[in-house]
mmCIF file of C-alpha atoms in Angstrom:
data_model
loop_
_atom_site.group_PDB
_atom_site.id
_atom_site.type_symbol
_atom_site.label_atom_id
_atom_site.label_comp_id
_atom_site.label_asym_id
_atom_site.label_seq_id
_atom_site.Cartn_x
_atom_site.Cartn_y
_atom_site.Cartn_z
ATOM 1 C CA PRO A 1 -30.876 -19.035 -10.846
ATOM 2 C CA ALA A 2 -28.060 -21.222 -9.499
ATOM 3 C CA SER A 3 -25.568 -20.039 -12.139
ATOM 4 C CA CYS A 4 -26.721 -16.459 -11.661
ATOM 5 C CA SER A 5 -26.208 -16.632 -7.908
ATOM 6 C CA THR A 6 -22.787 -18.278 -8.422
ATOM 7 C CA LEU A 7 -21.781 -15.437 -10.737
ATOM 8 C CA LEU A 8 -23.080 -12.887 -8.242
ATOM 9 C CA VAL A 9 -21.092 -14.474 -5.396
ATOM 10 C CA ALA A 10 -17.932 -14.565 -7.553
ATOM 11 C CA MET A 11 -18.306 -10.876 -8.398
ATOM 12 C CA LEU A 12 -18.873 -9.980 -4.735
ATOM 13 C CA VAL A 13 -15.730 -11.897 -3.723
ATOM 14 C CA ALA A 14 -13.701 -10.070 -6.392
ATOM 15 C CA LEU A 15 -15.085 -6.732 -5.233
ATOM 16 C CA MET A 16 -14.267 -7.521 -1.578
ATOM 17 C CA ALA A 17 -10.719 -8.599 -2.521
ATOM 18 C CA ALA A 18 -10.149 -5.307 -4.343
ATOM 19 C CA TRP A 19 -11.464 -3.351 -1.347
ATOM 20 C CA ALA A 20 -9.285 -5.357 1.082
ATOM 21 C CA SER A 21 -6.104 -4.338 -0.765
ATOM 22 C CA ALA A 22 -6.966 -0.638 -0.477
ATOM 23 C CA PHE A 23 -5.159 1.506 2.070
ATOM 24 C CA GLU A 24 -6.530 4.200 4.331
ATOM 25 C CA TYR A 25 -4.659 7.321 5.422
ATOM 26 C CA GLY A 26 -1.961 6.407 7.944
ATOM 27 C CA ASP A 27 -1.938 2.638 7.244
ATOM 28 C CA VAL A 28 1.525 1.093 7.449
ATOM 29 C CA LEU A 29 2.926 -0.055 4.102
ATOM 30 C CA PRO A 30 4.960 -3.246 4.525
ATOM 31 C CA MET A 31 8.617 -2.510 3.737
ATOM 32 C CA MET A 32 11.643 -4.794 3.695
ATOM 33 C CA LYS A 33 15.359 -4.284 3.195
ATOM 34 C CA ARG A 34 18.388 -6.378 2.379
ATOM 35 C CA GLY A 35 22.114 -5.695 2.169
ATOM 36 C CA GLN A 36 24.937 -6.711 -0.139
ATOM 37 C CA TYR A 37 28.459 -6.835 1.248
ATOM 38 C CA GLN A 38 31.548 -8.823 0.272
ATOM 39 C CA GLU A 39 29.695 -10.376 -2.668
ATOM 40 C CA GLN A 40 26.969 -11.804 -0.383
ATOM 41 C CA ARG A 41 23.360 -10.744 -0.070
ATOM 42 C CA SER A 42 21.339 -10.936 3.113
ATOM 43 C CA GLU A 43 17.751 -12.170 3.242
ATOM 44 C CA TRP A 44 14.854 -9.731 3.060
ATOM 45 C CA THR A 45 13.914 -8.503 6.544
ATOM 46 C CA GLU A 46 11.042 -6.285 7.643
ATOM 47 C CA VAL A 47 11.976 -2.759 8.618
ATOM 48 C CA PRO A 48 10.704 -1.645 12.035
ATOM 49 C CA LEU A 49 7.189 -0.152 11.953
ATOM 50 C CA ARG A 50 8.524 3.210 13.138
ATOM 51 C CA ILE A 51 10.499 3.444 9.876
ATOM 52 C CA ALA A 52 7.956 1.950 7.440
ATOM 53 C CA PRO A 53 6.011 4.374 5.224
ATOM 54 C CA ARG A 54 2.443 5.245 6.185
ATOM 55 C CA PHE A 55 -0.118 5.707 3.443
ATOM 56 C CA GLY A 56 -0.470 9.379 2.523
ATOM 57 C CA VAL A 57 1.847 10.633 5.303
ATOM 58 C CA ASP A 58 4.917 12.695 4.349
ATOM 59 C CA ARG A 59 7.659 12.144 6.899
ATOM 60 C CA THR A 60 11.374 11.802 7.464
ATOM 61 C CA VAL A 61 12.906 8.813 9.261
ATOM 62 C CA LYS A 62 16.409 7.499 9.865
ATOM 63 C CA VAL A 63 17.620 4.077 8.731
ATOM 64 C CA HIS A 64 20.825 2.459 10.035
ATOM 65 C CA ALA A 65 23.417 3.028 7.347
ATOM 66 C CA LEU A 66 26.065 0.349 7.752
ATOM 67 C CA PRO A 67 26.323 -2.982 9.561
ATOM 68 C CA HIS A 68 28.668 -3.219 12.543
ATOM 69 C CA SER A 69 30.922 -5.571 10.568
ATOM 70 C CA TYR A 70 31.584 -2.981 7.844
ATOM 71 C CA SER A 71 35.338 -2.404 7.456
ATOM 72 C CA GLY A 72 35.186 0.672 5.223
ATOM 73 C CA HIS A 73 37.248 -0.777 2.388
ATOM 74 C CA GLU A 74 34.596 -2.528 0.305
ATOM 75 C CA PRO A 75 31.316 -1.421 -1.236
ATOM 76 C CA TYR A 76 28.154 -1.914 0.792
ATOM 77 C CA LYS A 77 24.757 -1.762 -0.903
ATOM 78 C CA ILE A 78 21.174 -1.891 0.301
ATOM 79 C CA ALA A 79 17.844 -2.544 -1.451
ATOM 80 C CA PHE A 80 14.290 -1.834 -0.322
ATOM 81 C CA ALA A 81 10.996 -3.501 -1.230
ATOM 82 C CA LEU A 82 7.435 -2.333 -0.652
ATOM 83 C CA LEU A 83 4.253 -4.428 -0.499
ATOM 84 C CA GLY A 84 6.058 -7.747 -0.581
ATOM 85 C CA GLN A 85 8.255 -7.218 -3.593
ATOM 86 C CA GLN A 86 5.764 -5.342 -5.745
ATOM 87 C CA PHE A 87 8.031 -2.277 -5.746
ATOM 88 C CA THR A 88 11.774 -2.864 -5.306
ATOM 89 C CA THR A 89 14.821 -0.702 -5.674
ATOM 90 C CA PRO A 90 18.004 -1.856 -7.294
ATOM 91 C CA PHE A 91 20.887 -2.218 -4.857
ATOM 92 C CA LEU A 92 21.765 1.338 -3.815
ATOM 93 C CA GLY A 93 25.365 2.146 -2.939
ATOM 94 C CA VAL A 94 25.521 3.051 0.761
ATOM 95 C CA ALA A 95 29.336 3.057 0.728
ATOM 96 C CA ASP A 96 31.615 2.639 -2.264
ATOM 97 C CA GLY A 97 34.727 1.704 -0.253
ATOM 98 C CA LYS A 98 36.466 4.931 -1.344
ATOM 99 C CA GLY A 99 34.870 7.388 1.084
ATOM 100 C CA ASN A 100 31.646 8.125 -0.783
ATOM 101 C CA TYR A 101 28.503 7.466 1.324
ATOM 102 C CA LEU A 102 24.757 7.598 0.888
ATOM 103 C CA SER A 103 23.454 10.255 3.248
ATOM 104 C CA ARG A 104 19.897 10.850 2.063
ATOM 105 C CA LEU A 105 17.358 8.805 0.168
ATOM 106 C CA GLN A 106 14.131 10.323 -1.068
ATOM 107 C CA LEU A 107 11.288 7.870 -1.554
ATOM 108 C CA THR A 108 8.429 9.283 -3.610
ATOM 109 C CA LEU A 109 5.294 7.153 -3.429
ATOM 110 C CA VAL A 110 2.516 7.676 -5.935
ATOM 111 C CA ALA A 111 -1.066 6.889 -4.963
ATOM 112 C CA SER A 112 -4.230 6.709 -6.986
ATOM 113 C CA GLY A 113 -7.291 6.582 -4.767
ATOM 114 C CA HIS A 114 -6.500 4.136 -1.964
ATOM 115 C CA SER A 115 -3.787 2.205 -3.840
ATOM 116 C CA LEU A 116 -0.049 2.570 -4.251
ATOM 117 C CA VAL A 117 0.739 2.655 -7.974
ATOM 118 C CA ASP A 118 4.396 3.681 -8.186
ATOM 119 C CA ALA A 119 7.548 4.245 -6.150
ATOM 120 C CA ARG A 120 10.609 6.302 -7.133
ATOM 121 C CA TRP A 121 13.948 6.632 -5.359
ATOM 122 C CA LEU A 122 16.441 9.495 -5.469
ATOM 123 C CA GLU A 123 19.873 9.125 -3.861
ATOM 124 C CA GLU A 124 22.074 11.843 -2.367
ATOM 125 C CA HIS A 125 25.714 10.948 -1.664
ATOM 126 C CA VAL A 126 28.375 12.763 0.341
ATOM 127 C CA TYR A 127 32.125 12.418 0.426
ATOM 128 C CA ALA A 128 32.845 12.498 4.114
ATOM 129 C CA GLU A 129 32.894 10.294 7.160
ATOM 130 C CA ALA A 130 30.496 7.354 7.197
ATOM 131 C CA PRO A 131 27.083 8.473 8.506
ATOM 132 C CA GLU A 132 25.481 6.533 11.321
ATOM 133 C CA HIS A 133 22.071 6.804 9.654
ATOM 134 C CA ILE A 134 20.635 7.405 6.227
ATOM 135 C CA VAL A 135 17.922 10.044 6.170
ATOM 136 C CA LEU A 136 14.884 8.606 4.410
ATOM 137 C CA ASP A 137 12.486 11.271 3.144
ATOM 138 C CA ILE A 138 9.093 9.785 2.328
ATOM 139 C CA ARG A 139 6.943 11.983 0.104
ATOM 140 C CA TRP A 140 3.549 11.300 -1.472
ATOM 141 C CA GLU A 141 2.161 12.302 -4.845
ATOM 142 C CA TYR A 142 -1.390 11.672 -6.003
ATOM 143 C CA ILE A 143 -2.708 11.036 -9.452
ATOM 144 C CA PHE A 144 -6.354 11.435 -10.188
ATOM 145 C CA LYS A 145 -7.342 9.988 -13.498
ATOM 146 C CA GLU A 146 -10.763 9.135 -14.736
ATOM 147 C CA ASP A 147 -10.936 5.388 -14.650
ATOM 148 C CA LEU A 148 -13.412 4.554 -17.373
ATOM 149 C CA ALA A 149 -12.796 0.808 -17.131
ATOM 150 C CA SER A 150 -13.645 0.751 -13.409
ATOM 151 C CA ALA A 151 -16.753 2.876 -13.928
ATOM 152 C CA LEU A 152 -17.992 0.617 -16.735
ATOM 153 C CA GLY A 153 -17.179 -2.464 -14.645
ATOM 154 C CA LEU A 154 -19.218 -1.116 -11.740
ATOM 155 C CA LEU A 155 -22.094 -0.231 -14.068
ATOM 156 C CA PHE A 156 -21.992 -3.755 -15.546
ATOM 157 C CA PHE A 157 -21.942 -5.284 -12.053
ATOM 158 C CA VAL A 158 -24.980 -3.259 -10.941
ATOM 159 C CA ALA A 159 -26.891 -4.073 -14.157
ATOM 160 C CA LEU A 160 -26.056 -7.778 -13.818
ATOM 161 C CA THR A 161 -27.174 -7.776 -10.184
ATOM 162 C CA ILE A 162 -30.501 -6.152 -11.072
ATOM 163 C CA MET A 163 -30.988 -8.609 -13.935
ATOM 164 C CA CYS A 164 -30.313 -11.591 -11.632
ATOM 165 C CA ILE A 165 -32.771 -10.287 -9.047
ATOM 166 C CA LEU A 166 -35.468 -9.676 -11.678
ATOM 167 C CA PHE A 167 -34.811 -13.094 -13.230
ATOM 168 C CA GLY A 168 -35.159 -14.766 -9.826
ATOM 169 C CA ILE A 169 -38.397 -12.910 -9.081
ATOM 170 C CA THR A 170 -39.777 -13.806 -12.518
ATOM 171 C CA LEU A 171 -38.970 -17.489 -11.989
ATOM 172 C CA GLN A 172 -40.610 -17.464 -8.573
ATOM 173 C CA LEU A 173 -43.743 -15.769 -9.926
ATOM 174 C CA SER A 174 -44.007 -18.119 -12.888
ATOM 175 C CA SER A 175 -43.501 -21.093 -10.574
ATOM 176 C CA PHE A 176 -46.208 -19.715 -8.264
ATOM 177 C CA ASP A 177 -48.578 -19.173 -11.208
ATOM 178 C CA SER A 178 -47.915 -22.726 -12.469
ATOM 179 C CA ASP A 179 -48.579 -24.197 -9.025
ATOM 180 C CA ALA A 180 -51.797 -22.187 -8.686
ATOM 181 C CA ALA A 181 -52.931 -23.288 -12.159
ATOM 182 C CA ARG A 182 -52.219 -26.944 -11.323
ATOM 183 C CA GLU A 183 -54.172 -26.672 -8.072
ATOM 184 C CA GLU A 184 -57.056 -25.055 -9.910
ATOM 185 C CA ASP A 185 -57.010 -27.788 -12.576
ATOM 186 C CA PHE A 186 -56.852 -30.434 -9.847
ATOM 187 C CA GLY A 187 -59.812 -28.775 -8.096
ATOM 188 C CA HIS A 188 -61.856 -28.760 -11.312
ATOM 189 C CA SER A 189 -61.021 -32.410 -11.976
ATOM 190 C CA ALA A 190 -62.100 -33.392 -8.459
ATOM 191 C CA GLN A 191 -65.422 -31.509 -8.770
ATOM 192 C CA MET A 192 -66.285 -33.086 -12.107
ATOM 193 C CA ARG A 193 -66.144 -36.577 -10.674
#
């Protein structure tokens, strides 16, 4: 029973960990950004919550395009990362130093159930004056696929749980029957004397 209960606890912890990583509608998805300018890269920094994507919510936000120190003569690039660095973009050209600027970025997030499973980026450049902001369009797509592995895993978990419970009950009953038989034998031995 000890190994059975240990296995049961381990499975419950794994199940809770999977549930904890699930998102609900409107939850903020952690998003970071970093820049590359004059052959140097900045550190990853969190984007403000008002800009970060929200699970399942289509919306349009504005992101500051260029740093104040940008001179206009060299390329400036930016990269984004979601959920730590689980989904990252390559460095996207915000300015190429020749008058071509990133004006719009479409972020398509793909969800399956309550989890983010993919992220795609589509850039739109303009040849004009440097924009103050980049328009970030956040759009959601959903995939619904039958997850046979998860269904079989859940079925196995339920069957294992029932087996552990029945095994524990059987051990308790057999222990009870053994104790009762010993007491009865002890009682017979005492009466015979």
